[in-house]
């Protein structure tokens, strides 16, 4: 790939900026809220909008893949899941094939939630584009279409074959997508060399990042059962063993005030920090003040950048979420709850084995409960789990993305992980046996699920350039 | 008082049994639910019903004392509190004066809650009278009227002056009653020698009791505040101090699995068990199986009768009621709650000083929180308190009630306490400077606040006899 090609592409993106803003504006105007059954027609409308746009841009084999009816709980039991929009640009066997994933559904949004402007109208203010989906994830999805249009318009051949996979249920658990990936693995998705997902954010607001890891999450509950019904503490206080007493004593043994997991055997499974990994943290643009701002409090457990990021990204954590069955309202109630259920979860990282973790946790909770000598009964169980994901941030796809970032932004991207999970990442990697790259467009302060969601104009335009440039650098890479 | 007088009275009660059942039936038919604003007219109707009955029985100075509007929270801000029904039978300065307290309001009840019969229709089945209020507290209130009628009808002069004080807000916090007692202390209530309250229950189902003690209750909350808003555990788990972690660790230090309060300095304030008190427990009709049946579980902390009753009645207990602000629903939510409020209360007994207890508890919680070294902030405070009450079960009033019980039931009553509180007991004792006697009519299994509330026919009729006999024995007592 010549430097001229990229420069031509970048110029074309700048030239088409008004059209690219209009396209995002058209997309934001469709309130494709997947969690609102009443808005399901608008989610489907958004799929049709994408189909039309893709057709205009020259895509072939366009399919709206139906995923069947939405499983319970639903109000309307015949509610159809929104389709997955599949399409192709190019089928050249001599080229690499990149699958681009994004989602066209959005989080709910109401003006009265505190938005400064109508959430379903793209508004430009102070060089920021406000609107629901502007950054999560219509900005990146439309960004891909824009990148393709810029190529077309500039007469630049796409350097790779592209397969699009745009879903409409991401904000509601990606229902049906796993099955679709499995089903199309050797069909529509056959020959995919790399997957690129643009659905997360820069760590901060100044420096672009590439994301190579996500923590997993194993969620547990411990149920302690005593009396047959809730009792009055005046009559029964002091004479029967209270489940809530047992529960707080068990929960208190899980993690200490410094956030250190107290269950033996978990930290032992964590992969040691290698010098190579350690070096990744050195240049990352982050500071304890970013954490303080984000949490709205001076309650950080660590002060150094490396400690904070490592504990967010590559060490496990244990959070106690709450108690079901106990008194939970304001005021005072003299109840002895008969059955209480404590909820906690552990964020998992390499090389924690999920099944082994479950056994360690359950055995530990049972042992701690047994120490109490309580006549109540306790049960600890896993409610759900999702595995961690870590990629090699120096593979061909990441290297191409780093070069693209450098070409657009003039800096090497920070290599980051995230503390939460994006389960579909692992699905693509495992089912398609390809590397997955997380190439974010927006900034850490975009407010993805909040009011006044925005994408900075520079990120939107810079992001379109980066997505296109990535395709060129990846096409030119030696490795597959 | 001659034995013949009592026999004549008892015979008359038996003779008037049909009329006495009819009177209770009439009272139960009025749905005087004080907690339901929509039924307030029926509560007031019940006051007027009593006024009419009292007038028919020869009461004088009958007054429906208005207590003003009900304080918030109420739907209707001009809602009037139901009146207190005051009246007198006799003003003979040579006689003692007994104030009889009862309440004419009832708990809510709906057939669909699981009642076998209409809750506001008194139904006789298997020698039990079913209906809301049958035992709590229309049975005893109407019982007093019946006792007076039996005297009148038999031509037996009442041996004491009687002052009635029947309120209509007992099930809703006795709003306004404290102020009324204070106000009438040197007016309507001047010269009262003893107060008799029939508004509790036998310990079990076989043996009558007199109740001489109630525990108090100091209710606390500890609030732990961290981040500015609820956070996602994926992003913040492991890097900020979580309030819920701190809270369970603090709550876990309050009480152990054996129900033993872990806060130093509280047990030290508890009055030692005297040999005289210890002897009171010997003959009491109670067994661990009663506790097991009542709690619906095999979770008793003690197996011996004396241990169980002492820990219910005369030792303090600490119950953890719940957590406000944390996740409390079913399922899983990966939230880090930003502010959590733990609720717990201590049942108090002689000689725990309430203010000193507050200081000890708050200092202890603060010290335990400080040990965690957490950057979060914690506040512990008292939400409300109510003092314990213990009387001398061998004073003139109790001795008279014991003799009355023996005369009716043929056994010495058990001398019991209760683990919960009846705050009005202490109000009468403190404001009127008189002894208060708790003389229950119903049995421990009457289901006072539950579905299918009942009073056994033998308890209703035996109770009427006991109430009347108590007046005679008390009148004949030497002591005042």
CSV table of C-alpha atoms in Angstrom, one decimal, chain B residues 211-427:
chain,number,residue,atom,x,y,z
B,211,UNK,CA,-47.2,-10.5,82.2
B,212,UNK,CA,-44.9,-8.4,84.1
B,213,UNK,CA,-42.2,-7.4,81.7
B,214,UNK,CA,-41.4,-6.3,78.1
B,215,UNK,CA,-38.2,-5.7,76.4
B,216,UNK,CA,-37.3,-2.3,74.9
B,217,UNK,CA,-35.9,-1.8,71.5
B,218,UNK,CA,-33.1,0.6,70.2
B,219,UNK,CA,-32.9,0.6,66.4
B,220,UNK,CA,-29.7,1.7,64.7
B,221,UNK,CA,-28.5,2.2,61.2
B,222,UNK,CA,-24.9,2.3,59.9
B,223,UNK,CA,-24.5,4.1,56.6
B,224,UNK,CA,-21.4,3.6,54.5
B,225,UNK,CA,-20.8,5.9,51.6
B,226,UNK,CA,-18.2,5.6,48.9
B,227,UNK,CA,-18.5,6.5,45.2
B,228,UNK,CA,-20.7,9.3,43.9
B,229,UNK,CA,-23.0,6.9,42.2
B,230,UNK,CA,-23.6,3.2,41.8
B,231,UNK,CA,-20.7,1.8,39.7
B,232,UNK,CA,-20.2,-1.2,37.3
B,233,UNK,CA,-18.2,-3.9,39.0
B,234,UNK,CA,-16.4,-4.8,35.8
B,235,UNK,CA,-14.8,-1.3,35.6
B,236,UNK,CA,-14.4,-0.5,39.3
B,237,UNK,CA,-14.2,-3.9,41.0
B,238,UNK,CA,-10.7,-4.2,42.6
B,239,UNK,CA,-9.8,-0.5,42.3
B,240,UNK,CA,-12.1,1.3,44.6
B,241,UNK,CA,-13.1,0.5,48.2
B,242,UNK,CA,-16.6,-0.9,48.1
B,243,UNK,CA,-19.1,0.3,50.7
B,244,UNK,CA,-20.8,-3.1,50.8
B,245,UNK,CA,-17.5,-4.9,51.6
B,246,UNK,CA,-17.1,-2.5,54.5
B,247,UNK,CA,-20.7,-2.9,55.7
B,248,UNK,CA,-20.7,-6.7,55.9
B,249,UNK,CA,-17.4,-6.6,57.7
B,250,UNK,CA,-18.8,-4.2,60.3
B,251,UNK,CA,-22.1,-6.0,60.6
B,252,UNK,CA,-20.3,-9.3,61.1
B,253,UNK,CA,-18.7,-7.9,64.3
B,254,UNK,CA,-22.0,-7.2,66.1
B,255,UNK,CA,-23.3,-10.6,67.0
B,256,UNK,CA,-22.1,-14.2,66.6
B,257,UNK,CA,-23.8,-17.3,65.3
B,258,UNK,CA,-24.9,-18.2,68.8
B,259,UNK,CA,-26.8,-15.0,69.2
B,260,UNK,CA,-24.2,-13.5,71.6
B,261,UNK,CA,-23.8,-9.8,71.3
B,262,UNK,CA,-20.1,-9.0,70.5
B,263,UNK,CA,-20.2,-5.4,71.6
B,264,UNK,CA,-18.4,-5.1,74.9
B,265,UNK,CA,-20.1,-3.3,77.8
B,266,UNK,CA,-23.7,-4.3,77.0
B,267,UNK,CA,-24.0,-7.6,78.8
B,268,UNK,CA,-22.3,-5.9,81.8
B,269,UNK,CA,-25.3,-3.6,82.2
B,270,UNK,CA,-27.8,-6.5,82.3
B,271,UNK,CA,-29.4,-7.0,85.8
B,272,UNK,CA,-28.2,-10.2,87.4
B,273,UNK,CA,-30.7,-13.1,87.7
B,274,UNK,CA,-31.9,-13.3,91.3
B,275,UNK,CA,-32.9,-16.6,92.9
B,276,UNK,CA,-36.4,-15.2,93.2
B,277,UNK,CA,-36.6,-14.5,89.5
B,278,UNK,CA,-35.0,-17.8,88.6
B,279,UNK,CA,-37.7,-19.5,90.6
B,280,UNK,CA,-40.4,-17.9,88.4
B,281,UNK,CA,-39.3,-20.0,85.5
B,282,UNK,CA,-39.7,-23.4,87.1
B,283,UNK,CA,-43.4,-24.0,86.6
B,284,UNK,CA,-43.9,-22.1,83.4
B,285,UNK,CA,-45.7,-24.2,80.8
B,286,UNK,CA,-43.2,-24.0,77.9
B,287,UNK,CA,-40.9,-26.2,75.9
B,288,UNK,CA,-38.4,-26.0,73.1
B,289,UNK,CA,-41.0,-27.7,70.9
B,290,UNK,CA,-43.2,-24.6,71.3
B,291,UNK,CA,-40.4,-22.4,69.9
B,292,UNK,CA,-39.8,-24.9,67.1
B,293,UNK,CA,-43.5,-24.8,66.2
B,294,UNK,CA,-43.7,-21.0,66.4
B,295,UNK,CA,-40.6,-20.4,64.3
B,296,UNK,CA,-41.4,-23.2,61.8
B,297,UNK,CA,-37.8,-24.5,62.0
B,298,UNK,CA,-35.3,-26.4,64.1
B,299,UNK,CA,-33.1,-23.4,64.6
B,300,UNK,CA,-33.4,-22.8,68.4
B,301,UNK,CA,-30.2,-21.4,70.0
B,302,UNK,CA,-31.1,-23.0,73.3
B,303,UNK,CA,-32.8,-26.2,74.3
B,304,UNK,CA,-33.9,-25.7,77.9
B,305,UNK,CA,-37.0,-23.9,78.8
B,306,UNK,CA,-35.3,-21.5,81.2
B,307,UNK,CA,-32.6,-20.6,78.7
B,308,UNK,CA,-35.1,-19.9,75.9
B,309,UNK,CA,-37.4,-17.8,78.0
B,310,UNK,CA,-34.6,-15.8,79.7
B,311,UNK,CA,-33.1,-15.0,76.3
B,312,UNK,CA,-36.5,-14.0,75.0
B,313,UNK,CA,-37.5,-12.0,78.1
B,314,UNK,CA,-34.6,-10.8,80.2
B,315,UNK,CA,-31.4,-10.8,78.1
B,316,UNK,CA,-30.8,-8.4,75.3
B,317,UNK,CA,-30.6,-9.6,71.7
B,318,UNK,CA,-29.3,-8.1,68.5
B,319,UNK,CA,-30.9,-8.7,65.1
B,320,UNK,CA,-29.6,-7.5,61.7
B,321,UNK,CA,-32.7,-6.6,59.7
B,322,UNK,CA,-31.4,-5.8,56.3
B,323,UNK,CA,-29.5,-3.4,54.0
B,324,UNK,CA,-30.9,-0.4,52.2
B,325,UNK,CA,-29.2,0.8,49.0
B,326,UNK,CA,-27.8,-2.5,47.8
B,327,UNK,CA,-29.1,-4.8,45.1
B,328,UNK,CA,-32.1,-6.6,46.7
B,329,UNK,CA,-34.0,-8.3,43.8
B,330,UNK,CA,-33.9,-11.7,42.4
B,331,UNK,CA,-31.3,-12.6,39.7
B,332,UNK,CA,-27.9,-11.0,39.2
B,333,UNK,CA,-26.8,-7.4,38.9
B,334,UNK,CA,-23.2,-6.5,38.7
B,335,UNK,CA,-23.5,-3.3,40.6
B,336,UNK,CA,-21.2,-1.7,43.2
B,337,UNK,CA,-23.7,0.1,45.4
B,338,UNK,CA,-22.4,3.6,46.2
B,339,UNK,CA,-24.1,3.9,49.6
B,340,UNK,CA,-25.4,1.1,51.8
B,341,UNK,CA,-27.3,1.3,55.0
B,342,UNK,CA,-27.2,-1.6,57.4
B,343,UNK,CA,-30.1,-1.8,59.9
B,344,UNK,CA,-29.9,-3.6,63.2
B,345,UNK,CA,-31.7,-3.3,66.6
B,346,UNK,CA,-31.0,-4.3,70.1
B,347,UNK,CA,-33.8,-5.5,72.4
B,348,UNK,CA,-33.1,-3.9,75.8
B,349,UNK,CA,-33.7,-5.2,79.3
B,350,UNK,CA,-33.0,-3.9,82.9
B,351,UNK,CA,-30.6,-2.3,83.6
B,352,UNK,CA,-29.4,-1.2,80.2
B,353,UNK,CA,-29.3,2.6,80.1
B,354,UNK,CA,-30.6,3.6,76.7
B,355,UNK,CA,-28.3,6.6,76.1
B,356,UNK,CA,-25.3,4.7,77.3
B,357,UNK,CA,-26.1,1.8,75.0
B,358,UNK,CA,-26.3,4.2,72.1
B,359,UNK,CA,-22.9,5.6,72.9
B,360,UNK,CA,-21.4,2.1,73.3
B,361,UNK,CA,-22.9,0.9,70.0
B,362,UNK,CA,-21.9,3.9,68.0
B,363,UNK,CA,-18.4,4.0,69.4
B,364,UNK,CA,-18.0,0.3,68.7
B,365,UNK,CA,-19.3,0.5,65.1
B,366,UNK,CA,-17.0,3.5,64.4
B,367,UNK,CA,-14.0,1.6,65.9
B,368,UNK,CA,-14.8,-1.5,63.9
B,369,UNK,CA,-15.1,0.6,60.7
B,370,UNK,CA,-11.8,2.3,61.5
B,371,UNK,CA,-10.1,-1.0,61.7
B,372,UNK,CA,-10.9,-1.6,58.1
B,373,UNK,CA,-8.7,1.3,57.0
B,374,UNK,CA,-11.3,2.1,54.4
B,375,UNK,CA,-11.4,5.4,52.5
B,376,UNK,CA,-15.2,5.3,52.6
B,377,UNK,CA,-17.1,7.2,55.3
B,378,UNK,CA,-19.3,5.6,57.9
B,379,UNK,CA,-22.1,7.0,60.1
B,380,UNK,CA,-23.9,5.1,62.8
B,381,UNK,CA,-27.0,6.5,64.4
B,382,UNK,CA,-30.0,5.6,66.5
B,383,UNK,CA,-33.3,5.7,64.4
B,384,UNK,CA,-35.7,5.1,67.3
B,385,UNK,CA,-35.9,3.7,70.8
B,386,UNK,CA,-38.5,2.4,73.2
B,387,UNK,CA,-37.7,1.5,76.8
B,388,UNK,CA,-38.2,-1.8,78.4
B,389,UNK,CA,-40.8,-2.3,81.2
B,390,UNK,CA,-40.6,-4.6,84.2
B,391,UNK,CA,-43.1,-4.6,87.0
B,392,UNK,CA,-43.2,-6.4,90.4
B,393,UNK,CA,-45.2,-9.5,89.7
B,394,UNK,CA,-46.0,-9.7,93.4
B,395,UNK,CA,-47.6,-6.3,93.9
B,396,UNK,CA,-51.3,-5.9,94.9
B,397,UNK,CA,-52.6,-5.7,91.3
B,398,UNK,CA,-50.7,-8.8,90.2
B,399,UNK,CA,-51.6,-10.7,93.3
B,400,UNK,CA,-55.3,-9.9,92.8
B,401,UNK,CA,-55.0,-11.0,89.1
B,402,UNK,CA,-53.3,-14.3,90.3
B,403,UNK,CA,-56.1,-15.0,92.7
B,404,UNK,CA,-58.7,-14.2,90.0
B,405,UNK,CA,-57.0,-16.6,87.6
B,406,UNK,CA,-56.8,-19.3,90.2
B,407,UNK,CA,-60.5,-18.8,91.0
B,408,UNK,CA,-61.5,-19.1,87.3
B,409,UNK,CA,-59.0,-21.6,85.9
B,410,UNK,CA,-58.0,-23.5,89.0
B,411,UNK,CA,-54.3,-23.0,88.5
B,412,UNK,CA,-51.7,-20.4,89.5
B,413,UNK,CA,-50.9,-18.3,86.4
B,414,UNK,CA,-47.5,-18.4,84.9
B,415,UNK,CA,-45.6,-15.1,85.4
B,416,UNK,CA,-44.3,-14.2,82.0
B,417,UNK,CA,-42.6,-11.4,80.2
B,418,UNK,CA,-42.6,-10.7,76.5
B,419,UNK,CA,-39.7,-10.2,74.1
B,420,UNK,CA,-41.4,-7.4,72.2
B,421,UNK,CA,-42.7,-4.0,73.4
B,422,UNK,CA,-46.1,-2.5,74.2
B,423,UNK,CA,-44.9,1.2,74.5
B,424,UNK,CA,-48.2,2.4,76.1
B,425,UNK,CA,-47.5,0.2,79.1
B,426,UNK,CA,-44.6,2.3,80.1
B,427,UNK,CA,-46.5,5.5,79.3
